Coordinates of C-alpha atoms in Angstrom, one line a residue:
F1 CA 115.0 102.1 156.6
P2 CA 114.6 100.0 159.3
F3 CA 117.8 100.0 161.9
S4 CA 117.9 97.1 164.4
F5 CA 119.4 97.9 167.8
D6 CA 120.3 95.4 170.2
E7 CA 117.7 97.1 173.6
V8 CA 115.7 100.9 172.6
G9 CA 114.2 102.8 174.7
C10 CA 110.8 102.4 176.9
P11 CA 107.3 102.6 175.1
P12 CA 105.3 104.5 177.4
C13 CA 107.9 107.0 178.7
T14 CA 110.7 109.5 177.6
H15 CA 113.3 108.0 180.0
T16 CA 116.0 105.1 178.4
S17 CA 116.7 102.4 179.4
H18 CA 120.9 101.3 180.8
E19 CA 122.3 99.4 177.6
T20 CA 120.7 102.7 175.8
D21 CA 122.6 105.3 177.4
R22 CA 126.0 103.5 177.4
M23 CA 125.3 103.2 173.5
F24 CA 123.6 106.7 172.2
G25 CA 124.6 108.7 175.4
S26 CA 123.2 112.2 174.3
N27 CA 122.8 111.4 170.8
V28 CA 120.0 112.8 169.7
S29 CA 120.1 111.8 166.0
M30 CA 120.6 108.0 167.2
R31 CA 117.3 108.7 169.7
L32 CA 115.3 109.9 166.4
M33 CA 116.6 106.9 164.7
V34 CA 115.1 104.5 167.6
S35 CA 112.1 106.6 168.2
R36 CA 111.8 105.6 164.5
A37 CA 112.4 102.5 164.9
L38 CA 110.0 101.9 167.8
A39 CA 106.9 103.9 166.0
M40 CA 107.8 101.1 163.0
G41 CA 108.0 98.1 165.1
I42 CA 110.8 96.8 163.5
G43 CA 113.9 95.1 164.6
V44 CA 113.2 96.4 168.2
L45 CA 114.1 94.2 171.5
V46 CA 111.8 96.7 174.5
T47 CA 113.0 95.9 177.7
P48 CA 111.2 97.9 181.0
C49 CA 112.6 101.4 181.6
R50 CA 113.6 101.7 184.7
F51 CA 112.9 105.0 185.2
H52 CA 108.6 103.6 184.7
D53 CA 106.8 103.8 187.6
N54 CA 105.1 100.6 186.6
P55 CA 108.0 97.8 185.4
P56 CA 105.7 94.9 184.6
S57 CA 103.1 96.4 181.9
C58 CA 107.2 96.4 179.9
D59 CA 108.1 92.6 180.7
S60 CA 108.2 91.9 177.4
A61 CA 107.9 92.8 173.9
P62 CA 104.9 94.1 172.2
P63 CA 103.7 91.9 168.9
R64 CA 105.4 93.4 166.1
R65 CA 104.1 95.3 163.1
K66 CA 103.5 93.3 159.7
R67 CA 105.6 94.6 157.1
V68 CA 105.0 94.4 153.9
L69 CA 106.4 95.7 150.1
V70 CA 104.9 96.5 147.7
V71 CA 107.9 96.5 144.4
G72 CA 106.9 98.9 141.9
A73 CA 105.6 102.4 142.1
G74 CA 104.1 102.4 138.4
L75 CA 99.7 101.3 137.8
T76 CA 99.4 98.2 139.9
G77 CA 101.8 99.1 142.1
S78 CA 99.9 101.9 143.7
L79 CA 97.0 100.3 143.0
T80 CA 97.6 97.6 145.6
V81 CA 99.2 99.6 148.6
A82 CA 95.6 102.2 148.1
L83 CA 93.6 98.6 148.0
L84 CA 95.5 96.8 150.6
R85 CA 95.5 99.4 153.3
R86 CA 91.5 99.9 152.7
H87 CA 91.2 96.5 152.6
L88 CA 93.3 96.6 156.6
K89 CA 90.9 99.9 157.5
L90 CA 87.7 97.8 156.5
G91 CA 89.2 95.1 158.7
G92 CA 90.1 97.3 161.8
V93 CA 93.8 96.1 161.7
D94 CA 96.1 99.7 162.1
D95 CA 99.3 97.6 163.3
V96 CA 100.7 97.1 159.4
H97 CA 103.0 98.5 157.6
L98 CA 103.1 99.9 154.5
E99 CA 106.5 100.7 152.1
V100 CA 106.8 100.8 148.7
W101 CA 110.2 100.6 146.3
E102 CA 110.1 102.1 143.6
R103 CA 114.0 102.5 141.0
A104 CA 112.3 105.3 139.4
S105 CA 112.6 109.8 141.1
Y106 CA 108.3 109.7 141.0
P107 CA 105.1 107.9 140.6
S108 CA 105.3 105.7 136.7
G109 CA 105.8 103.6 135.5
R110 CA 104.2 102.5 132.2
F111 CA 100.5 104.2 132.7
G112 CA 101.9 107.4 134.7
A113 CA 105.6 109.1 133.2
A114 CA 105.9 112.2 132.4
L115 CA 107.3 114.8 131.7
A116 CA 105.2 117.4 134.6
S117 CA 102.3 116.9 136.6
G118 CA 100.1 118.0 139.5
P119 CA 97.3 121.3 138.4
E120 CA 99.5 123.8 139.2
A121 CA 102.1 122.7 136.0
C122 CA 102.7 124.6 133.4
C123 CA 103.0 122.3 131.1
I124 CA 101.8 118.6 130.9
A125 CA 102.1 115.5 129.5
D126 CA 101.4 112.0 129.5
L127 CA 104.0 109.7 128.2
G128 CA 103.1 106.6 128.1
A129 CA 99.3 105.6 128.5
Q130 CA 97.5 108.2 127.1
V131 CA 93.8 106.2 128.0
L132 CA 92.1 105.2 131.3
S133 CA 90.3 102.4 129.1
A134 CA 87.7 100.7 131.6
V135 CA 84.2 98.2 131.2
E136 CA 81.7 100.3 130.9
V137 CA 79.1 97.8 133.0
T138 CA 76.4 100.2 132.8
S139 CA 75.8 100.0 129.5
G140 CA 73.2 97.0 128.1
H141 CA 76.3 95.7 126.1
P142 CA 75.8 92.1 125.5
N143 CA 79.7 91.5 126.8
A144 CA 80.0 93.9 129.7
G145 CA 80.4 93.0 132.9
T146 CA 80.6 89.3 132.1
D147 CA 84.3 86.9 133.0
G148 CA 87.3 87.2 130.3
H149 CA 90.7 87.1 129.8
N150 CA 90.9 85.4 134.0
V151 CA 88.7 88.4 135.3
R152 CA 86.3 87.7 137.5
T153 CA 82.3 89.4 137.0
G154 CA 82.5 90.7 140.6
D155 CA 86.3 92.9 140.1
V156 CA 84.8 94.0 136.6
H157 CA 82.4 95.6 137.8
V158 CA 84.2 96.9 141.7
T159 CA 86.6 98.3 138.3
W160 CA 84.1 100.3 136.7
Q161 CA 82.8 101.9 140.7
E162 CA 86.1 102.9 140.8
V163 CA 85.8 105.0 137.7
Q164 CA 83.6 106.3 138.6
S165 CA 84.2 107.0 141.5
L166 CA 87.7 109.5 139.9
L167 CA 85.3 110.5 137.7
S168 CA 82.8 112.2 140.3
A169 CA 86.2 113.9 142.0
G170 CA 87.5 115.1 138.9
L171 CA 90.4 113.4 138.7
I172 CA 89.4 112.1 134.8
R173 CA 87.3 112.5 132.7
R174 CA 86.0 111.0 129.5
A175 CA 86.8 111.0 126.3
S176 CA 85.5 110.3 123.2
D177 CA 86.3 108.0 121.3
S178 CA 85.6 109.8 118.7
L179 CA 88.7 111.7 119.2
L180 CA 90.6 109.0 119.8
C181 CA 92.7 107.1 116.7
D182 CA 92.6 104.1 115.8
T183 CA 95.7 101.3 117.1
E184 CA 95.9 98.1 117.1
E185 CA 96.1 98.6 121.4
R186 CA 93.3 101.0 121.7
M187 CA 89.8 99.1 122.4
K188 CA 87.6 101.0 120.5
Y189 CA 84.7 99.1 121.4
A190 CA 80.9 100.8 121.4
G191 CA 79.1 100.6 124.2
L192 CA 81.5 98.2 125.1
W193 CA 84.7 99.3 126.9
A194 CA 85.1 103.7 128.2
H195 CA 88.1 105.7 127.8
F196 CA 89.1 108.7 130.2
W197 CA 92.1 111.6 130.4
C198 CA 93.9 112.4 133.5
P199 CA 93.7 116.6 133.4
G200 CA 96.6 116.7 135.8
G201 CA 98.6 113.8 134.0
F202 CA 98.8 110.1 134.7
S203 CA 101.5 110.3 137.4
S204 CA 99.5 112.5 140.0
L205 CA 96.1 109.7 139.6
L206 CA 99.1 107.3 141.4
C207 CA 100.0 110.5 143.7
H208 CA 96.5 110.2 144.3
Y209 CA 97.0 106.7 144.8
L210 CA 100.1 106.4 147.3
A211 CA 98.7 109.3 149.5
E212 CA 95.5 107.0 149.4
A213 CA 97.5 104.0 151.1
N214 CA 99.9 106.4 153.7
A215 CA 103.0 104.1 152.8
V216 CA 106.2 104.7 152.7
T217 CA 107.7 105.0 149.1
Q218 CA 110.7 105.4 148.8
F219 CA 112.0 106.5 145.1
G220 CA 115.1 105.4 143.9
V221 CA 115.7 102.0 144.8
R222 CA 116.0 99.2 142.7
V223 CA 115.6 95.2 144.2
D224 CA 117.3 93.6 143.0
Q225 CA 117.0 90.2 144.7
L226 CA 115.0 88.6 147.9
V227 CA 116.3 85.9 149.5
N228 CA 113.9 83.8 151.9
C229 CA 115.0 84.1 156.2
K230 CA 112.6 81.5 156.6
E231 CA 110.5 78.8 155.6
S232 CA 106.9 79.6 155.8
S233 CA 104.3 78.3 158.2
S234 CA 101.0 78.9 156.5
G235 CA 101.4 77.5 153.0
S236 CA 100.5 78.5 149.8
L237 CA 98.5 81.3 149.6
S238 CA 96.4 80.8 145.7
S239 CA 93.4 78.9 146.8
V240 CA 93.2 81.8 149.9
S241 CA 93.1 84.0 147.5
S242 CA 90.4 82.8 145.3
R243 CA 88.0 82.2 148.2
N244 CA 88.6 85.8 149.2
G245 CA 87.2 86.6 145.3
S246 CA 83.5 87.9 146.1
K247 CA 82.1 90.9 144.1
N248 CA 82.9 93.0 147.3
G249 CA 86.5 91.3 148.0
G250 CA 85.3 89.1 150.3
S251 CA 84.6 89.8 154.4
I252 CA 88.1 90.8 155.2
A253 CA 87.3 91.1 159.4
A254 CA 86.7 87.3 158.2
A255 CA 89.8 86.7 156.8
F256 CA 92.5 88.5 159.8
A257 CA 90.4 85.8 162.4
G258 CA 91.9 83.0 163.2
K259 CA 95.8 84.3 162.0
S260 CA 97.8 82.8 164.5
A261 CA 101.2 81.8 162.3
Q262 CA 104.4 84.1 162.0
P263 CA 103.9 84.4 158.3
A264 CA 107.3 84.2 156.5
E265 CA 110.2 86.6 156.6
I266 CA 112.6 87.7 152.7
M267 CA 114.7 89.9 152.8
V268 CA 114.7 92.8 149.5
K269 CA 118.1 93.1 148.4
G270 CA 119.4 96.6 145.9
S271 CA 120.5 99.2 146.1
C272 CA 119.5 103.0 146.0
A273 CA 121.5 106.6 144.4
T274 CA 123.6 108.8 146.4
K275 CA 124.4 111.7 145.8
H276 CA 128.3 110.9 144.6
E277 CA 126.8 109.0 141.4
G278 CA 127.2 105.6 143.2
R279 CA 124.5 103.4 144.5
A280 CA 124.2 102.6 148.1
L281 CA 123.4 99.3 148.1
V282 CA 120.3 98.3 151.4
Q283 CA 118.3 95.5 152.1
A284 CA 115.7 95.4 155.1
P285 CA 112.9 92.2 155.7
F286 CA 108.8 92.2 154.9
D287 CA 106.4 89.5 155.7
V288 CA 104.8 89.9 152.3
I289 CA 106.8 90.7 149.5
I290 CA 104.2 91.8 146.4
L291 CA 106.4 92.2 143.4
A292 CA 104.3 94.9 140.3
V293 CA 107.5 95.4 138.7
P294 CA 107.1 93.6 134.2
A295 CA 106.8 90.4 134.1
A296 CA 110.5 89.7 132.6
E297 CA 112.0 91.4 136.1
A298 CA 109.7 90.2 138.3
A299 CA 111.4 87.0 137.3
H300 CA 114.7 88.3 137.9
I301 CA 113.9 89.5 141.5
A302 CA 112.4 86.4 143.0
G303 CA 114.7 83.8 141.4
E304 CA 114.5 80.8 142.2
M305 CA 111.8 81.5 145.3
L306 CA 109.0 80.9 142.1
P307 CA 108.1 77.9 141.0
A308 CA 110.4 76.8 137.1
S309 CA 106.9 76.7 136.0
V310 CA 106.1 80.7 137.1
T311 CA 109.6 81.8 136.0
D312 CA 109.0 80.3 132.0
V313 CA 105.5 81.8 132.0
L314 CA 107.2 85.5 132.9
R315 CA 109.9 85.4 130.6
R316 CA 107.6 84.2 127.8
I317 CA 105.1 87.4 128.4
E318 CA 106.7 89.6 125.5
Y319 CA 106.4 93.5 124.8
D320 CA 107.5 95.8 122.2
N321 CA 109.5 99.0 122.5
R322 CA 108.8 102.5 121.1
V323 CA 110.5 106.0 121.7
A324 CA 108.3 108.2 123.9
V325 CA 109.1 111.8 122.9
A326 CA 107.5 114.9 124.4
L327 CA 107.2 118.6 122.8
V328 CA 106.9 121.3 124.5
L329 CA 106.2 124.1 121.8
D330 CA 105.5 127.9 121.6
H331 CA 102.5 129.1 122.1
S332 CA 101.7 131.5 118.7
L333 CA 101.2 127.1 117.7
V334 CA 98.2 126.4 119.2
A335 CA 96.5 127.2 116.0
A336 CA 98.1 125.6 114.0
V337 CA 98.1 122.5 115.8
A338 CA 94.1 122.9 116.4
T339 CA 94.3 122.4 112.7
I340 CA 96.8 119.5 112.1
F341 CA 94.2 117.3 114.7
D342 CA 91.2 118.9 113.4
G343 CA 88.8 118.4 115.9
A344 CA 90.7 114.8 117.6
A345 CA 92.7 114.8 120.4
E346 CA 95.0 111.5 118.7
L347 CA 97.0 111.1 115.1
T348 CA 98.1 107.5 113.3
L349 CA 100.6 108.4 111.2
D350 CA 102.3 105.0 109.2
L351 CA 99.0 103.4 109.0
D352 CA 99.1 105.4 105.6
D353 CA 102.7 105.9 105.7
Q354 CA 104.6 102.9 106.1
H355 CA 107.6 105.2 106.4
C356 CA 107.3 107.4 109.1
G357 CA 108.6 106.9 112.1
V358 CA 106.0 108.0 114.4
H359 CA 103.8 105.9 115.0
L360 CA 100.9 108.1 117.4
M361 CA 101.4 111.7 117.9
A362 CA 98.6 112.3 120.8
W363 CA 97.8 117.0 121.3
Q364 CA 98.0 117.1 125.0
D365 CA 96.2 120.3 125.9
A366 CA 93.1 118.7 125.2
K367 CA 93.3 116.7 128.0
R368 CA 92.7 119.5 130.1
T369 CA 90.9 122.2 127.3
A370 CA 87.4 121.5 125.7
L371 CA 87.7 121.3 122.3
D372 CA 85.3 122.4 119.4
G373 CA 85.5 122.1 116.0
R374 CA 89.3 123.1 114.9
S375 CA 90.5 125.2 117.9
V376 CA 90.8 123.9 120.9
S377 CA 89.4 126.4 124.1
G378 CA 90.4 127.3 127.3
V379 CA 94.2 127.6 127.1
P380 CA 95.8 130.7 128.4
H381 CA 96.8 133.1 126.2
G382 CA 101.4 132.4 126.7
S383 CA 100.5 128.3 127.6
P384 CA 102.9 126.3 125.2
V385 CA 101.1 123.2 123.0
T386 CA 102.3 120.1 124.2
V387 CA 102.9 117.0 121.8
V388 CA 103.9 113.4 122.9
T389 CA 104.4 112.0 119.9
H390 CA 105.6 107.5 120.3
S391 CA 107.7 105.5 117.1
I392 CA 107.0 102.8 115.7
C393 CA 108.5 99.2 117.1
G394 CA 111.9 98.9 117.3
A395 CA 112.8 102.9 116.5
D396 CA 116.6 104.3 117.4
S397 CA 115.9 106.7 120.6
E398 CA 118.9 108.5 119.5
T399 CA 116.7 109.9 116.7
A400 CA 113.2 109.4 117.0
A401 CA 113.5 113.1 118.7
D402 CA 114.3 114.5 114.8
Q403 CA 111.5 111.5 113.8
A404 CA 109.2 114.2 116.2
I405 CA 110.3 116.7 115.4
E406 CA 110.5 116.1 111.4
A407 CA 106.8 114.2 111.1
L408 CA 105.4 117.5 113.0
A409 CA 107.1 119.6 110.7
L410 CA 105.9 118.3 107.9
R411 CA 102.3 117.9 108.4
L412 CA 102.2 122.4 110.2
G413 CA 104.3 123.0 106.3
I414 CA 107.2 125.1 108.2
A415 CA 110.6 124.0 107.6
C416 CA 112.4 121.1 110.9
A417 CA 114.7 124.1 111.0
V418 CA 111.9 126.9 112.0
L419 CA 109.9 124.2 113.9
K420 CA 113.3 123.1 115.9
S421 CA 113.6 126.7 116.6
M422 CA 109.6 126.1 118.9
V423 CA 110.6 123.6 120.8
L424 CA 110.9 125.6 124.1
H425 CA 111.6 121.8 125.6
Q426 CA 111.6 118.4 125.6
K427 CA 112.1 114.1 127.3
V428 CA 113.1 111.1 125.5
I429 CA 112.4 107.5 127.1
D430 CA 113.3 105.0 125.5
W431 CA 111.1 102.6 126.6
R432 CA 112.6 99.2 126.6
V433 CA 109.2 97.7 127.6
S434 CA 106.5 99.3 126.3
Q435 CA 102.4 97.5 125.5
M436 CA 101.7 94.2 126.3
T437 CA 102.1 92.4 123.5
R438 CA 101.8 88.5 124.7
P439 CA 99.9 88.5 127.9
L440 CA 99.5 85.1 129.2
E441 CA 96.2 83.6 128.1
G442 CA 98.6 84.4 124.2
L443 CA 101.2 81.5 125.5
V444 CA 100.8 78.2 124.3
C445 CA 101.7 76.3 128.0
D446 CA 99.8 74.3 130.5
F447 CA 99.9 76.8 133.1
S448 CA 97.2 78.9 134.8
L449 CA 95.2 81.3 137.9
S450 CA 92.3 81.6 138.6
E451 CA 92.8 85.2 138.9
P452 CA 94.9 88.1 137.7
C453 CA 98.3 87.6 140.6
F454 CA 100.0 84.9 141.8
A455 CA 101.0 84.0 145.1
Q456 CA 103.2 81.9 147.0
G457 CA 103.8 81.7 150.1
S458 CA 104.9 85.4 151.7
L459 CA 105.9 86.7 147.8
I460 CA 102.9 87.8 145.1
V461 CA 102.6 88.4 142.2
A462 CA 100.8 91.1 140.1
G463 CA 100.3 92.9 137.3
D464 CA 98.2 93.4 133.8
F465 CA 100.7 90.2 132.2
W466 CA 98.2 87.8 134.2
T467 CA 95.8 89.0 132.3
Q468 CA 95.4 92.8 130.0
S469 CA 97.5 96.2 129.3
S470 CA 94.6 98.4 130.3
F471 CA 93.2 99.9 133.6
L472 CA 90.3 97.0 134.2
G473 CA 93.2 94.5 133.8
C474 CA 96.4 96.2 136.6
F475 CA 93.5 96.9 139.0
C476 CA 91.7 93.7 139.2
S477 CA 95.4 92.6 139.0
A478 CA 95.7 94.9 141.9
L479 CA 92.6 93.6 144.2
A480 CA 93.6 89.8 143.6
A481 CA 97.1 91.0 145.3
S482 CA 95.8 92.5 147.2
R483 CA 93.2 89.5 149.0
A484 CA 96.2 87.5 149.0
A485 CA 97.6 90.2 150.5
I486 CA 95.0 90.2 153.3
A487 CA 95.2 86.4 154.2
Q488 CA 98.1 86.1 154.4
L489 CA 98.5 88.2 157.4

């Protein structure tokens, strides 16, 4: 986190000023922190060095680097920071510091929650989203690539281009509709929506975007409050971001031209985990804040910095709650599991059995191997079998694992006790905020947006709740948020 110093060394040389000598002497750790502060350009007052050959070149402090914070490293947050970095590069801007704070210990959110991730993991399971969904604009469907759900035609096309680049890079693979089950949230419209799996797990896709962003990412940090440090002199962003919404995201260089007003600073306050099972308070100022968290959490964090009408809308966005269970099973069950899935990768259990506590059962190995009839090829000998279940709404997290084992044992035709003995590992996530059931367009209100993000001054709120819950919704909201951030910078 940033440190502030009264006086520090001169960047052009390695010597320190007299005041820095007095403050830190030969303390190497403090000198390293000074160097880090200089590199970040945060809270630094540069003074001429008495040892430098050309003191006039250091008479005044260099322009401070602008600082942008994205709160949340789920799909929307990871996409936002990556797209912002792309836009900055297109504009030839390299002096903006990007940072991401995520309260989980890894990139996750509802999209990337995982048992393990990465190509080297012995077993990979997605506990949140099971597919990546986008509109296939080249399908010839009359509604493909058109406006709708608060999303522009140009952004729908850009989203499909992004999906194609991920496909070409081998980061995702297409999932046939015939392999997917029928659920209330699955958009299986022939010729309109295309669905994809991520062989390395969706968390690895988030890592891909964070790496592209080259942002400082802090995990285990919970943001609690935003405090406006000074009045903004650049006005509302809502109209500015609307003008930059062309198919290619607008002229980035033009967006930076003539920006002389200093953005407002927002102090971000929160806490981080410590080694002693407690939490330490943290705070730092940023020029632009992008909240990429669930709607109610965004309203809580922003507090009075949001207009009352926006806060009301965010609090009325609705999600259901489910419990996800990942079961890692002994390799001897490969053939039996393949049989019950019968050539598919997913099963919906509560449609035929109203008393079943399991809603969805997803065979994770199918995302990384080739399905052929009732068998799965390419599973290395001895590798475990991984199945993920999603409970019905309102399930008890204490009993969800037992219900998952009971449902799977019933279909395998073995006793629950036998199946339990074959469970090598399991992970349970109690999703208090799970599938979105009522987005903005489902509310009866006078509030509307021209694109899927809200921007006012230095504060931007992004999320699929402004449009719809899918990769398309998250990507388009991230595009809109990055445009709003560029306009403010």
